[in-house]
């Protein structure tokens, strides 16, 4: 590590000491770390490949002198997962999920905590204060425990109780403050000043912003492993590749601030060709950054009373971070977007059912934003998109799942039973699950498309499913199984969807079985005419969500 801090107000350069917050020249608190990128561009390509895949892999670009192996919990190095089902549903095949749930404290805040606590430990700090909407306090508590730092965690009384208990479990002092998160920050600041304690300064803390860069570095390396280096430029091809979009749910906006700095450094070192467009997504109940950006304001309008269940994202006053983020987003053609709590809960459910990823509501906000931007055409079908899945599930079932998410089995009482115990159990179960499920034949020649439809139907529960990979096989299975519904692709080898329909309608045994056509084909007028009266519904591949599809199916079967 060799770097210097440059003041964003007066450009004065000074060395870094974790406990000195202000610029020695003008007193400003907003400073940026500058590294010797020229030299690093030559040395890093030889060193990095031989190192473990965690965030210390890039330690020359972090503000810690000697990375301390006794504090680490294996932070960073989270997987980049291809979201195949989401890609098919949205018609945007290259969607990747940076799975930050898999960090040591199950949110991306553990990068921030790991680097910050390492820097503070080096500076001799033994007691400190943080204000948090939950995850920052959890992450700092874990690393403070390892580093021997006493932590005072200020949280709003709205933070879910499970999160508060987790903070306390690590041995931190939990201070609950009523009112908004902005009030919590003020209270924490007062307390720190009174007792002369070090206070985490959010986006003004150098290690916090710097730690987030590692998300960008890792994405660039991981996309390269997936696609190979980016050869689109003339001359020397760069080491790595960046996505077209980086999408994240934001509260204060530290994440995208750091991530975009990371990509900028990679660009300056010549490791990537172009930087991604950055997207920040907020909840509509607390979206000062989105609203101010859409109004093209220079400074953010504060939301005094956030109205959202998603407490993690309830920063009403983004302060100066707004200016920096606005510049970042405008420079590279990014966007800010807001989504309702309901849209976020729905996205959370889709992500779990379709990709096997159970994210907390705050993380789901990013996915709801993704859905919106793809559907409105801002994100194009050929774009490569990385969505940060920022944190793990908290228990929000009552908002997300509605009422009927469990089935009750009521077993007969001992004294009244007339049947054998086994019969009693079977009888009780028969009230819960019918003996015969509706039968559905899925006809499609691509494996991914069949898997997607299978997954949509089975995640709801009660169907018996059959699959056919071409028209001829489909007719065989349909005649054998007499299904209640057929989901039919049009373009297939052997016999295409039109041929299957003709055969079905010519046979009295099969003529009245309902058919949903699901196709990627742009239909001509003649083709539409051919389908008229023959099918129940037409779905365009790459333009439907799982629950819309399910509604269609249930509308036909029930
Ligand atoms: C902190 C947090 C966010 C918001 O991150 P910022 O970049 O600080 O705005 C999003 N999701 C989760 C799970 C978080 O903990
Ligand atoms: Zn200055």
mmCIF file of N, CA and C and ligand atoms in Angstrom, residues 107-109 135 248-256 312-313 360 362-363 390-391, ligand 1:
data_model
loop_
_atom_site.group_PDB
_atom_site.id
_atom_site.type_symbol
_atom_site.label_atom_id
_atom_site.label_comp_id
_atom_site.label_asym_id
_atom_site.label_seq_id
_atom_site.Cartn_x
_atom_site.Cartn_y
_atom_site.Cartn_z
ATOM 1 N N UNK A 107 -23.787 -9.977 4.553
ATOM 2 C CA UNK A 107 -24.123 -8.822 3.726
ATOM 3 C C UNK A 107 -22.819 -8.210 3.227
ATOM 4 N N UNK A 108 -22.924 -7.340 2.219
ATOM 5 C CA UNK A 108 -21.693 -6.779 1.656
ATOM 6 C C UNK A 108 -21.020 -5.787 2.598
ATOM 7 N N UNK A 109 -21.675 -5.494 3.725
ATOM 8 C CA UNK A 109 -21.060 -4.617 4.719
ATOM 9 C C UNK A 109 -19.833 -5.260 5.361
ATOM 10 N N UNK A 135 -27.160 -3.720 9.173
ATOM 11 C CA UNK A 135 -26.084 -4.586 8.693
ATOM 12 C C UNK A 135 -24.675 -4.052 8.970
ATOM 13 N N UNK A 248 -27.388 -1.834 -7.921
ATOM 14 C CA UNK A 248 -27.387 -2.064 -6.479
ATOM 15 C C UNK A 248 -28.496 -1.274 -5.804
ATOM 16 N N UNK A 249 -29.087 -1.868 -4.765
ATOM 17 C CA UNK A 249 -30.007 -1.130 -3.908
ATOM 18 C C UNK A 249 -29.189 -0.175 -3.059
ATOM 19 N N UNK A 250 -29.655 1.079 -2.948
ATOM 20 C CA UNK A 250 -28.857 2.036 -2.191
ATOM 21 C C UNK A 250 -29.650 2.712 -1.083
ATOM 22 N N UNK A 251 -28.866 3.068 -0.054
ATOM 23 C CA UNK A 251 -29.416 3.808 1.079
ATOM 24 C C UNK A 251 -28.621 5.101 1.152
ATOM 25 N N UNK A 252 -27.414 5.041 1.691
ATOM 26 C CA UNK A 252 -26.522 6.189 1.665
ATOM 27 C C UNK A 252 -25.739 6.275 0.363
ATOM 28 N N UNK A 253 -25.589 5.145 -0.315
ATOM 29 C CA UNK A 253 -24.930 5.126 -1.621
ATOM 30 C C UNK A 253 -23.427 4.887 -1.588
ATOM 31 N N UNK A 254 -22.931 4.398 -0.459
ATOM 32 C CA UNK A 254 -21.498 4.136 -0.381
ATOM 33 C C UNK A 254 -21.058 3.036 -1.345
ATOM 34 N N UNK A 255 -21.895 2.004 -1.477
ATOM 35 C CA UNK A 255 -21.536 0.870 -2.334
ATOM 36 C C UNK A 255 -21.172 1.308 -3.745
ATOM 37 N N UNK A 256 -22.120 1.903 -4.477
ATOM 38 C CA UNK A 256 -21.817 2.299 -5.850
ATOM 39 C C UNK A 256 -20.697 3.337 -5.959
ATOM 40 N N UNK A 312 -33.480 -1.034 6.264
ATOM 41 C CA UNK A 312 -32.081 -1.003 5.848
ATOM 42 C C UNK A 312 -31.811 0.137 4.863
ATOM 43 N N UNK A 313 -32.837 0.522 4.109
ATOM 44 C CA UNK A 313 -32.627 1.523 3.057
ATOM 45 C C UNK A 313 -33.184 2.900 3.419
ATOM 46 N N UNK A 360 -32.464 -10.611 1.384
ATOM 47 C CA UNK A 360 -33.277 -9.772 2.259
ATOM 48 C C UNK A 360 -33.981 -8.698 1.429
ATOM 49 N N UNK A 362 -34.020 -5.564 1.324
ATOM 50 C CA UNK A 362 -33.182 -4.474 0.794
ATOM 51 C C UNK A 362 -32.466 -4.917 -0.480
ATOM 52 N N UNK A 363 -31.957 -6.136 -0.498
ATOM 53 C CA UNK A 363 -31.261 -6.639 -1.684
ATOM 54 C C UNK A 363 -32.240 -6.811 -2.836
ATOM 55 N N UNK A 390 -27.114 -7.895 -2.077
ATOM 56 C CA UNK A 390 -26.337 -7.301 -0.994
ATOM 57 C C UNK A 390 -26.449 -7.987 0.360
ATOM 58 N N UNK A 391 -27.547 -8.734 0.597
ATOM 59 C CA UNK A 391 -27.665 -9.332 1.927
ATOM 60 C C UNK A 391 -28.647 -10.484 1.995
HETATM 61 C C1 LIG B 1 -26.321 -1.095 3.374
HETATM 62 C C2 LIG B 1 -27.129 -1.939 2.493
HETATM 63 C C3 LIG B 1 -27.574 -1.469 1.248
HETATM 64 C C4 LIG B 1 -27.325 -0.054 0.779
HETATM 65 O O1 LIG B 1 -25.986 0.176 0.545
HETATM 66 P P1 LIG B 1 -25.315 1.613 0.311
HETATM 67 O O2 LIG B 1 -24.372 1.398 -0.804
HETATM 68 O O3 LIG B 1 -24.608 1.931 1.586
HETATM 69 O O4 LIG B 1 -26.354 2.595 0.010
HETATM 70 C C5 LIG B 1 -28.260 -2.354 0.431
HETATM 71 N N1 LIG B 1 -28.540 -3.625 0.815
HETATM 72 C C6 LIG B 1 -28.131 -4.106 2.006
HETATM 73 C C7 LIG B 1 -28.455 -5.513 2.366
HETATM 74 C C8 LIG B 1 -27.409 -3.292 2.882
HETATM 75 O O5 LIG B 1 -27.009 -3.785 4.053
#
